[in-house]
Coordinates of C-alpha atoms in Angstrom, one line a residue:
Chain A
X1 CA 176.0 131.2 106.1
X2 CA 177.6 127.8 106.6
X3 CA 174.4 126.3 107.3
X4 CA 172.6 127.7 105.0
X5 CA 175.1 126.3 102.2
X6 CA 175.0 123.1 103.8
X7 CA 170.9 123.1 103.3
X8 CA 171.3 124.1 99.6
X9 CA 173.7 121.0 99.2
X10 CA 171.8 118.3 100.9
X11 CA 169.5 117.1 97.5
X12 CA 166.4 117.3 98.5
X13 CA 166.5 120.8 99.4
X14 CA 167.9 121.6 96.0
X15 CA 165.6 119.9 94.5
X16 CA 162.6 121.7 95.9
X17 CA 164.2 125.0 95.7
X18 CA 165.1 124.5 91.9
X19 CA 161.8 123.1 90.8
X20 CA 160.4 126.4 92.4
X21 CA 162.4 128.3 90.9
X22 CA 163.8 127.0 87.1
X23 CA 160.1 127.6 85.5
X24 CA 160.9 131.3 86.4
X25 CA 164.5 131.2 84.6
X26 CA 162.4 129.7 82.1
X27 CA 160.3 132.8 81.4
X28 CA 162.8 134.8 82.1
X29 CA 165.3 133.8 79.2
X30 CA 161.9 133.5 76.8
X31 CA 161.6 137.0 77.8
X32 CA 164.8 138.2 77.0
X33 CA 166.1 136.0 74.1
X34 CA 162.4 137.5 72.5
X35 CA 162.8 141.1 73.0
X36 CA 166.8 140.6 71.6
X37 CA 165.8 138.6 69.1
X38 CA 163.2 141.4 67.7
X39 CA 165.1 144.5 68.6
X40 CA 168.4 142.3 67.0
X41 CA 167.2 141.5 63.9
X42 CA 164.6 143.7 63.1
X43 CA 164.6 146.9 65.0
X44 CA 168.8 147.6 65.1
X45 CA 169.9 149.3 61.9
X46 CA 172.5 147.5 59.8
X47 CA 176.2 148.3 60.3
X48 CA 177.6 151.0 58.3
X49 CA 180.1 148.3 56.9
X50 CA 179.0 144.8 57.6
X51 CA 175.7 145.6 56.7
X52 CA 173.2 143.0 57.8
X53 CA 175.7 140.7 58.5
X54 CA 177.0 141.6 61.7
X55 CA 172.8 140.6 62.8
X56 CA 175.2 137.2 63.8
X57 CA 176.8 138.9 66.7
X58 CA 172.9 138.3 68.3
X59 CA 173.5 134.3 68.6
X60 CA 177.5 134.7 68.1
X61 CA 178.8 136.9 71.3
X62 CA 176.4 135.5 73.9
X63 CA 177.3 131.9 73.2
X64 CA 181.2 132.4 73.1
X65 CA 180.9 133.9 76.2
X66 CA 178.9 131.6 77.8
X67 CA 181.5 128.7 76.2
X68 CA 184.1 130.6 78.1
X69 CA 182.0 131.2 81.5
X70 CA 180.5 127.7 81.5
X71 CA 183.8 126.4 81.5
X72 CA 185.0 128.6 84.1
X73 CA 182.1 127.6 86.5
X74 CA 182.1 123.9 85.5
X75 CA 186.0 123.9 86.8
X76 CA 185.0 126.0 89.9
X77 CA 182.0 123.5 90.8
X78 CA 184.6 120.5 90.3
X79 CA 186.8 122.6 92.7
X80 CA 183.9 122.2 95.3
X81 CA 183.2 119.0 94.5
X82 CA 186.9 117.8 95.0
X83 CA 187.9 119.7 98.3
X84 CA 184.5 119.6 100.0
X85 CA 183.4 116.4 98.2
X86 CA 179.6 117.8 97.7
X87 CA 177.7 115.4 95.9
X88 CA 175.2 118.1 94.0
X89 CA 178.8 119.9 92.8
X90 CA 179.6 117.0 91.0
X91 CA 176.2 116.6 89.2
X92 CA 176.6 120.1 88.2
X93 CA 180.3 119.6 86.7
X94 CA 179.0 116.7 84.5
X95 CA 175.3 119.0 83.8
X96 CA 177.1 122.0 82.7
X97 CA 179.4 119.8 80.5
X98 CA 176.6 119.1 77.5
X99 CA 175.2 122.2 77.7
X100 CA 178.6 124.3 77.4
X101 CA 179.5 122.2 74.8
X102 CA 176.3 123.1 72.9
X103 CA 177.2 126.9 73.4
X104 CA 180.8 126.0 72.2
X105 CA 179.4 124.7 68.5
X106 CA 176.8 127.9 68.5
X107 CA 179.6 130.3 68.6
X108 CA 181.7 128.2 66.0
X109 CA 179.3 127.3 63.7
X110 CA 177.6 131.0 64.0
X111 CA 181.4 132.4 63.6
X112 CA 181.8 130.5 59.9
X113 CA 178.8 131.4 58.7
X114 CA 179.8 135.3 59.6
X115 CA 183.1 134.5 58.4
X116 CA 182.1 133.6 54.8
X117 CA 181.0 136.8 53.8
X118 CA 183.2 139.1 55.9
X119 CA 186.6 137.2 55.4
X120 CA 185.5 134.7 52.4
X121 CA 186.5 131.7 54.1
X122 CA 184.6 129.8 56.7
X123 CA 187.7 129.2 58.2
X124 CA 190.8 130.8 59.3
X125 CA 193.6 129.6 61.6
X126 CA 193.5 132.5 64.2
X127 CA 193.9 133.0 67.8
X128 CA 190.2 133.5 68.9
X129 CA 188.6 130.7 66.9
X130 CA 191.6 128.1 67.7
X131 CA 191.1 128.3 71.5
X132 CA 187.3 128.3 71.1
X133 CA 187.8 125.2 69.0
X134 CA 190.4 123.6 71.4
X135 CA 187.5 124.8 74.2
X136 CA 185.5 122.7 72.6
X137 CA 187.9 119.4 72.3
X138 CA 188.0 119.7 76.2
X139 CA 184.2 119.7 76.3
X140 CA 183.9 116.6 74.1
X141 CA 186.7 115.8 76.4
X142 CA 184.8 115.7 79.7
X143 CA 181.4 114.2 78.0
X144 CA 183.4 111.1 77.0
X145 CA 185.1 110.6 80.1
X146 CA 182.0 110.9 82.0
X147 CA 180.5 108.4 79.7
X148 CA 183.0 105.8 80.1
X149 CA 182.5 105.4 84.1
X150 CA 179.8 103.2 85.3
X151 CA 179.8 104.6 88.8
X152 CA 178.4 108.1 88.3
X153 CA 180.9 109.2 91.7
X154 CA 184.0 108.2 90.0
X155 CA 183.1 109.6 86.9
X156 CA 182.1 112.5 88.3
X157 CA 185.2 113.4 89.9
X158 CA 187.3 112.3 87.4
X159 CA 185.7 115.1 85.1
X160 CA 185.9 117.4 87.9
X161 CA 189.9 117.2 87.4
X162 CA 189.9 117.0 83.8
X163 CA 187.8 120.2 83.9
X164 CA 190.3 122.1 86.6
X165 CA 193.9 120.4 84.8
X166 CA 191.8 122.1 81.3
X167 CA 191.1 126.1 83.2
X168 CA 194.5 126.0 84.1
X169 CA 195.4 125.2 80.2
X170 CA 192.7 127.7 78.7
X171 CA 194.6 130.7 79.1
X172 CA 197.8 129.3 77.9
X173 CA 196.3 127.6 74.7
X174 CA 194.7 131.5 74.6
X175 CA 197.8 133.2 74.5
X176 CA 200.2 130.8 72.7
X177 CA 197.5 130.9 69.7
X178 CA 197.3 134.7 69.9
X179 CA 201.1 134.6 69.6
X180 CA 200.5 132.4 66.8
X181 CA 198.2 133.9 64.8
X182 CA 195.5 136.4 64.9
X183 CA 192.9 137.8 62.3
X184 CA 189.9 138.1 64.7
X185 CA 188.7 141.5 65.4
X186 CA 189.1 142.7 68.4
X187 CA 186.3 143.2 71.3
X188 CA 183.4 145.9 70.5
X189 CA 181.1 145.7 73.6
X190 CA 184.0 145.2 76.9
X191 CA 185.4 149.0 76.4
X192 CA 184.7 150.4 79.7
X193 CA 183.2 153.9 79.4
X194 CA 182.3 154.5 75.8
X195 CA 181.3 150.8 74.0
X196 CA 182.2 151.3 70.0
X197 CA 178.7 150.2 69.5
X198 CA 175.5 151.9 69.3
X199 CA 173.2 152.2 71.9
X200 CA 170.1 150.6 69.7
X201 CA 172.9 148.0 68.7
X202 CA 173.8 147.1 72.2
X203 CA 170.6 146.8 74.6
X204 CA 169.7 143.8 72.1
X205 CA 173.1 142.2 72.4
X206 CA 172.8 143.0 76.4
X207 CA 169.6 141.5 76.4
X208 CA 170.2 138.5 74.5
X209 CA 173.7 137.6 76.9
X210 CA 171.7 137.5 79.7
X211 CA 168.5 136.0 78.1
X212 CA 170.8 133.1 77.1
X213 CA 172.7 133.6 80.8
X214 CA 169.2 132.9 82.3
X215 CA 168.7 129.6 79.3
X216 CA 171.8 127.9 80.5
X217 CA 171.3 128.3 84.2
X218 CA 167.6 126.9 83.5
X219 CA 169.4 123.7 81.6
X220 CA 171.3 123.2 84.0
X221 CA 169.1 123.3 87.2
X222 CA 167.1 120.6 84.7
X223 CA 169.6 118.3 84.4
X224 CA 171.0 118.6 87.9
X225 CA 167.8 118.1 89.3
X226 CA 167.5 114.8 86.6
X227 CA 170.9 113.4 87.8
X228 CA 169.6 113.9 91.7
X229 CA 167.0 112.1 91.0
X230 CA 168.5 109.0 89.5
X231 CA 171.4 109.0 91.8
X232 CA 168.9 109.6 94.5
X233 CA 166.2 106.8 93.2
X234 CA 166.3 104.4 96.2
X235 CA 166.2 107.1 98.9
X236 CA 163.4 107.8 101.0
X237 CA 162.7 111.4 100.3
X238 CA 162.6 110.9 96.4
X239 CA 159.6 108.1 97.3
X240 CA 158.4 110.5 99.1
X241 CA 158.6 113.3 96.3
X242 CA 157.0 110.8 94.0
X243 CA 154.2 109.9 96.1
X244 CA 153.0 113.8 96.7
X245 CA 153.1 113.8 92.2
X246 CA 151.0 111.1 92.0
X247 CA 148.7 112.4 94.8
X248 CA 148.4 116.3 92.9
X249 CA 147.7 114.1 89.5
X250 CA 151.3 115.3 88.2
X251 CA 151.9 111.6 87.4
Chain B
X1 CA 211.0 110.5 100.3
X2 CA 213.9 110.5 97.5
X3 CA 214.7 106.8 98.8
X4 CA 211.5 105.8 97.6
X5 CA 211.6 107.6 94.3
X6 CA 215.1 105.8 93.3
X7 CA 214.0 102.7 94.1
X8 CA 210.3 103.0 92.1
X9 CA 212.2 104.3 89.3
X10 CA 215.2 101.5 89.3
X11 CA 212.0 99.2 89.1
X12 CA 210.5 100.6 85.9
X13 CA 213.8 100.2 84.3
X14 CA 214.8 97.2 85.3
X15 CA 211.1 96.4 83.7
X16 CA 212.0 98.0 80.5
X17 CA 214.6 95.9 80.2
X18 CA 212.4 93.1 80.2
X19 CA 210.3 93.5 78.0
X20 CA 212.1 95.4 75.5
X21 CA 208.9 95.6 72.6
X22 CA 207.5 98.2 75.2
X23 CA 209.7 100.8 74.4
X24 CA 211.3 99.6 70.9
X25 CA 208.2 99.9 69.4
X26 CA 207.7 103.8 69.3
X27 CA 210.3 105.0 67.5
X28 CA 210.1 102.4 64.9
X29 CA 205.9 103.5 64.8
X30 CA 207.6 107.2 64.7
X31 CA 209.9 106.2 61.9
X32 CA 207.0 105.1 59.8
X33 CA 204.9 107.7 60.0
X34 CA 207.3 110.2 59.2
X35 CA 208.3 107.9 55.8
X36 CA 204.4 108.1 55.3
X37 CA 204.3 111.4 55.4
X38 CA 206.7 111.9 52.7
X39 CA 205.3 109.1 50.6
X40 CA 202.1 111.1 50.5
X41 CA 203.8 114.3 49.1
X42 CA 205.5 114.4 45.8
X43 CA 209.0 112.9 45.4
X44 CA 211.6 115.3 46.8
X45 CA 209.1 118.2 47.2
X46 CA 210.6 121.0 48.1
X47 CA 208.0 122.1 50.0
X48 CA 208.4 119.6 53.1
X49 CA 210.8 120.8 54.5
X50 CA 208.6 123.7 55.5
X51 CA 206.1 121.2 57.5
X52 CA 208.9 118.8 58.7
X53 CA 208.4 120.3 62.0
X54 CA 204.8 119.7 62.2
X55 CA 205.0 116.5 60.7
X56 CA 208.5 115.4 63.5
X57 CA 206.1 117.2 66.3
X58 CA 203.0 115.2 65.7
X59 CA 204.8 112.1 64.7
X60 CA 206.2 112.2 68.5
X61 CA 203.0 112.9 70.7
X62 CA 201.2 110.1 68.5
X63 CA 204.5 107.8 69.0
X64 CA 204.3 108.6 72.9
X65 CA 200.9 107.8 73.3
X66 CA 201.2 104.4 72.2
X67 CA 202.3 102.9 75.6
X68 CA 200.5 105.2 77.4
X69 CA 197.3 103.4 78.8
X70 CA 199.9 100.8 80.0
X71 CA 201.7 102.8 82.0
X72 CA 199.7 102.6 85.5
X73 CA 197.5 99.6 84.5
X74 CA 199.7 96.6 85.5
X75 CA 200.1 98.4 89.1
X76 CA 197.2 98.9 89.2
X77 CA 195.9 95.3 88.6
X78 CA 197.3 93.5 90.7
X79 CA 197.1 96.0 93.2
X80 CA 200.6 96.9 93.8
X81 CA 199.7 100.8 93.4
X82 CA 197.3 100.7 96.0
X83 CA 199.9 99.8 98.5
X84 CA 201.9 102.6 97.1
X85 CA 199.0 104.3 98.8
X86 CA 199.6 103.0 102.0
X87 CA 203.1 103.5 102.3
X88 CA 204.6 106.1 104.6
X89 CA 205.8 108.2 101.7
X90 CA 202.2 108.2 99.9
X91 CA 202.2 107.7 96.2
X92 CA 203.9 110.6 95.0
X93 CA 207.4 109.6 94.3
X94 CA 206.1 106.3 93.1
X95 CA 204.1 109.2 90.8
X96 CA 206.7 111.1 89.7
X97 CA 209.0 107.9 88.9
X98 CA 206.4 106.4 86.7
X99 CA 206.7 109.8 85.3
X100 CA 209.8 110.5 84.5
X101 CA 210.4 106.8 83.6
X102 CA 208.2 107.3 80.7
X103 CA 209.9 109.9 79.7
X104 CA 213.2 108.0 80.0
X105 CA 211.5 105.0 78.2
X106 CA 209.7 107.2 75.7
X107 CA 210.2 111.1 74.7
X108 CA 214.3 110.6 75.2
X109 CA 214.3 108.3 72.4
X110 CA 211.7 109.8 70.1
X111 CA 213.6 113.2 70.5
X112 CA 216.8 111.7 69.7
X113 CA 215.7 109.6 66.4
X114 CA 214.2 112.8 65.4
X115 CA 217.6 113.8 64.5
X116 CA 217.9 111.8 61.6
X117 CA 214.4 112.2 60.6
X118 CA 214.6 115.5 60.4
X119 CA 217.5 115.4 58.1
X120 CA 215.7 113.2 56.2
X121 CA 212.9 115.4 55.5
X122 CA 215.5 118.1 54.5
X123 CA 215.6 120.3 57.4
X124 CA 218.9 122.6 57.8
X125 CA 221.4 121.0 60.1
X126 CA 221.9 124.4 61.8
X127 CA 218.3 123.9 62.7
X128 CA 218.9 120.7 64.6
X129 CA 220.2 121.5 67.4
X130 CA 216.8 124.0 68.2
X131 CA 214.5 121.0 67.3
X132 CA 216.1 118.7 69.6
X133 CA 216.1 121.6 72.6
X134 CA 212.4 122.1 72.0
X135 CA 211.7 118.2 71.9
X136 CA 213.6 117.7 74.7
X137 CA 211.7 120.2 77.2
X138 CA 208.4 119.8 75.2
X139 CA 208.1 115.9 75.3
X140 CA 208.6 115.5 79.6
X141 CA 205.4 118.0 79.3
X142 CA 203.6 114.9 77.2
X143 CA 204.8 112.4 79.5
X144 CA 203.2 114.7 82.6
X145 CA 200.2 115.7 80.8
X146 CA 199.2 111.7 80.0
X147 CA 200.5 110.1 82.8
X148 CA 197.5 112.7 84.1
X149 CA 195.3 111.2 81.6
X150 CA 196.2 107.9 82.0
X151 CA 195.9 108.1 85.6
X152 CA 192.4 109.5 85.3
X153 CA 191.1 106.5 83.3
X154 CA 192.7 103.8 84.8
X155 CA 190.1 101.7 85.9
X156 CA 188.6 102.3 82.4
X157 CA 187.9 99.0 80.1
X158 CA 188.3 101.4 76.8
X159 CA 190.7 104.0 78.2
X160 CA 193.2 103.5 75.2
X161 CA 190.4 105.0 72.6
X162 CA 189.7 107.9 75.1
X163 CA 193.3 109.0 76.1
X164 CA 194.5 110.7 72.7
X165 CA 191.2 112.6 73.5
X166 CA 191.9 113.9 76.5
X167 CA 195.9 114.3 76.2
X168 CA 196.2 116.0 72.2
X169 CA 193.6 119.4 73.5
X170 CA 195.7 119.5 76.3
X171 CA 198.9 119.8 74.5
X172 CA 198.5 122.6 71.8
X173 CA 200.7 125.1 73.3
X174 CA 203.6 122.6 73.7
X175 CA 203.5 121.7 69.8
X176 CA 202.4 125.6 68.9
X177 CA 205.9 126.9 70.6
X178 CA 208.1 123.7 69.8
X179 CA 207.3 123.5 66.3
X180 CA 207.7 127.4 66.3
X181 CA 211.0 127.4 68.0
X182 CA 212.2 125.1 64.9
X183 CA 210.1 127.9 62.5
X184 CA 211.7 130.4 63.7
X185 CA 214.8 128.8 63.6
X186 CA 214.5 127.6 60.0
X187 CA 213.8 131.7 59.3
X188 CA 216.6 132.5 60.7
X189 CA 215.7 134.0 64.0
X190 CA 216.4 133.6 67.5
X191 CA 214.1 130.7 68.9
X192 CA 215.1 131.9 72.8
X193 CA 212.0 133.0 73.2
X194 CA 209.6 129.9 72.8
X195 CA 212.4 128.1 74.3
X196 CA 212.0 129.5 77.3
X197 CA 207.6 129.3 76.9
X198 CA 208.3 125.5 76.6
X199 CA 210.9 125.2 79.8
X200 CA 208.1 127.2 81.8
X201 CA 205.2 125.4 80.7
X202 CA 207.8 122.0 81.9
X203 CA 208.3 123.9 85.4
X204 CA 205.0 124.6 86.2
X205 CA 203.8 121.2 84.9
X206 CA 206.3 119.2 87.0
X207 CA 205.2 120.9 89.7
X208 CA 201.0 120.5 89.3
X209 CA 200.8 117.7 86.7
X210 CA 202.1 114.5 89.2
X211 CA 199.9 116.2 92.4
X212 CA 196.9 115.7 89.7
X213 CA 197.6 112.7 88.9
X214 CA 198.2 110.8 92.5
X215 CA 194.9 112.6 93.4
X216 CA 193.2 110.5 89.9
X217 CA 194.6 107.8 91.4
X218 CA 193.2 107.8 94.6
X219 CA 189.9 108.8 92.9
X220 CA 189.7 105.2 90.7
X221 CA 190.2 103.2 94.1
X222 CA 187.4 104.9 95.9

């Protein structure tokens, strides 16, 4: 087991491995984000109340998750990167970093335009959109911290704490705003046992999470594998990598 | 270990003493902005007294960060923090003096010239007393939480554009449950409860905040 992990983080392994395998994430998300899309917008009937409107949740719910979840496993890759001091878990803090920030505007920008005809305003103070827009400072956050370090390392790091200090402080911003305030309505889908949503509602919305699941993991790997590579540029086995393109025509 | 701590933190205030602008400055950049404030509303609008806790909330963190980026750069210059590194002790009661020196320097102040601000801006006197308890356990959380941030970018040419970045996100619940102690004060109720929000969020922030922080440190030598 130990080993094994120990391959996965030495770069050039991940590198080859990822190459194999992110055109298949690829196809994958294209695969799911398509049939969600469809059965979302045109195949799902409209809510008995919202009407067409609640089409939104398609884009809405699978990128405030992912906002959350990216976070989470941005701050549990700078974990890994701090106590074991892994070089790939640091290119994955600062690759997951634009990416989850991206998801973070998608569900806030998504969320005003459902807002305007459900609540006639575009925006309300409460709870749920607060901490998602405070989510988002600490995104914004991280990418200029990163940016302000000229030795990739240092930065890296540095984000790394930023991003654990801000999981610690998501919750609490969470629940102090939800003290605060809150207008949202609640969750439809996480009801264990019986969803309040219908089936021809949901397997869209299912597929569409993990369509856009399969999306970020595919950025990602990308921009890990970019980050390797520059960090990596003067090492042999990147020559190497470069020489075997140019032989196959790639370059 | 406490040895150490005493005499790091009889150091920063014998410095403050020297150089007296350093911590001067603040409340008179606090007093300002509150007196802005009001000149932007109507003349004796009875509606600020409503957002005079916002406004004396605010006007504190933005007063606090103005010294900031300063406070481990000197140290850090020429190089005296790095020997705090090698010391016996390791750096964290140097840490936690620098800490709770800024505090000293800056949120004890700011907390106690809020007093008269607040009146100023028309808030009840029975509500003082509340406002000062929350900005007295909510402003050591802004001196943790940025001597974090400031320890994070302390190599950094531009650091004093990026720390009110990195240090307002990170204090929302402080000013959600001080300001709303004051609130609930002003209505009438019993602010107990986000009193004791804001002395929990303190505890559990002296406890993590200055570990973070010695650990940034040790990251901008490598």
């Amino acid at each position: 087991m130990w080993t094994w992990f120990h391959r996965l983080a030495s770069p050039p392994t991940f590198y080859r491995l990822a190459d194999r395998y992110s055109p298949w994430l690829a196809v994958l998300s294209l695969l799911l984000i398509g049939y969600g899309l469809v059965g979302g917008l045109w195949l799902a009937p409209p809510d008995y109340q919202q009407g067409d409107a609640f089409r939104i949740i398609y884009v809405h719910v699978p990128a405030a998750w992912l906002s959350l979840s990216g976070y989470v496993a941005m701050a549990a890759a700078a974990a890994v990167a701090i106590i074991w001091r892994i070089k790939l878990a640091e290119c994955v803090v600062v690759a997951i970093a634009p990416v989850g920030a991206s998801f973070t505007a998608l569900a806030l920008i998504t969320g005003m335009l459902w807002g305007k005809p459900m609540w006639g305003k575009y925006w309300v103070w409460d709870a749920r959109l607060t901490s998602e827009l405070v989510l988002l400072f600490l995104y914004l956050g991280v990418l200029g911290l990163n940016r302000a370090f000229e030795d990739p390392r240092a930065g890296a790091r540095a984000c790394g704490l930023l991003a654990l200090v801000g999981v610690v402080n998501v919750p609490i911003v969470h629940y102090s705003v939800e003290w605060w305030n809150s207008l949202h309505q609640g969750s439809t889908v996480s009801r264990i046992g019986k969803p309040a949503i219908a089936a021809s509602m949901l397997w869209p919305l299912l597929s569409m999470t993990f369509g856009c699941m399969a999306f970020f993991g595919w950025a990602v790997l990308r921009r890990v594998q970019n980050d390797v590579l520059l960090r990596e540029r003067r090492s042999t086995w990147v020559a190497a990598l470069l020489g075997e393109r140019k032989a196959a025509g790639h370059v | 270990m406490f040895a150490v701590f005493a005499a790091a933190l009889r150091r920063e205030l014998r410095l403050a003493a020297r150089h007296k602008g350093d911590w001067l400055l603040p409340p008179l950049f606090y007093l300002i902005v509150v007196t802005l404030f009001a000149l932007g509303g109507k003349p004796n609008d009875p509606q600020l007294s409503a957002f005079a806790p916002a406004v004396l909330w605010v006007g504190v963190l933005l007063s606090a960060l103005l010294n900031l980026d300063r406070l481990f750069r000197a140290d850090f210059d020429d190089g005296t923090l790095e020997q705090c590194f090698l010391g016996a002790q390791g750096a964290m009661p140097v840490v936690y003096a620098k800490l709770i020196g800024h505090w000293l320097l800056g949120g004890l102040p700011l907390s106690l010239i809020a007093a008269p601000l607040a009146l100023q801006l028309d808030v009840p006197a029975t509500v003082l007393p509340t406002l000062l308890a929350g900005l007295l356990l909510g402003t050591p959380m802004l001196s943790l939480i940025g001597g974090f941030a400031a320890a994070l970018t302390v190599g950094l040419p531009r650091a004093a554009v990026l720390l009110p970045v990195l240090v307002l996100p990170l204090i929302g619940p402080v000013v959600i449950f001080g300001a709303g102690a004051a609130r609930a004060a002003a209505a009438g109720l019993s602010a107990a409860g986000p009193l004791y929000l804001l002395a929990s969020l303190l505890v559990a922030g002296l406890c993590l905040l200055p570990l973070a922080a010695t650990v940034a440190l040790r990251n901008s030598f490598d």
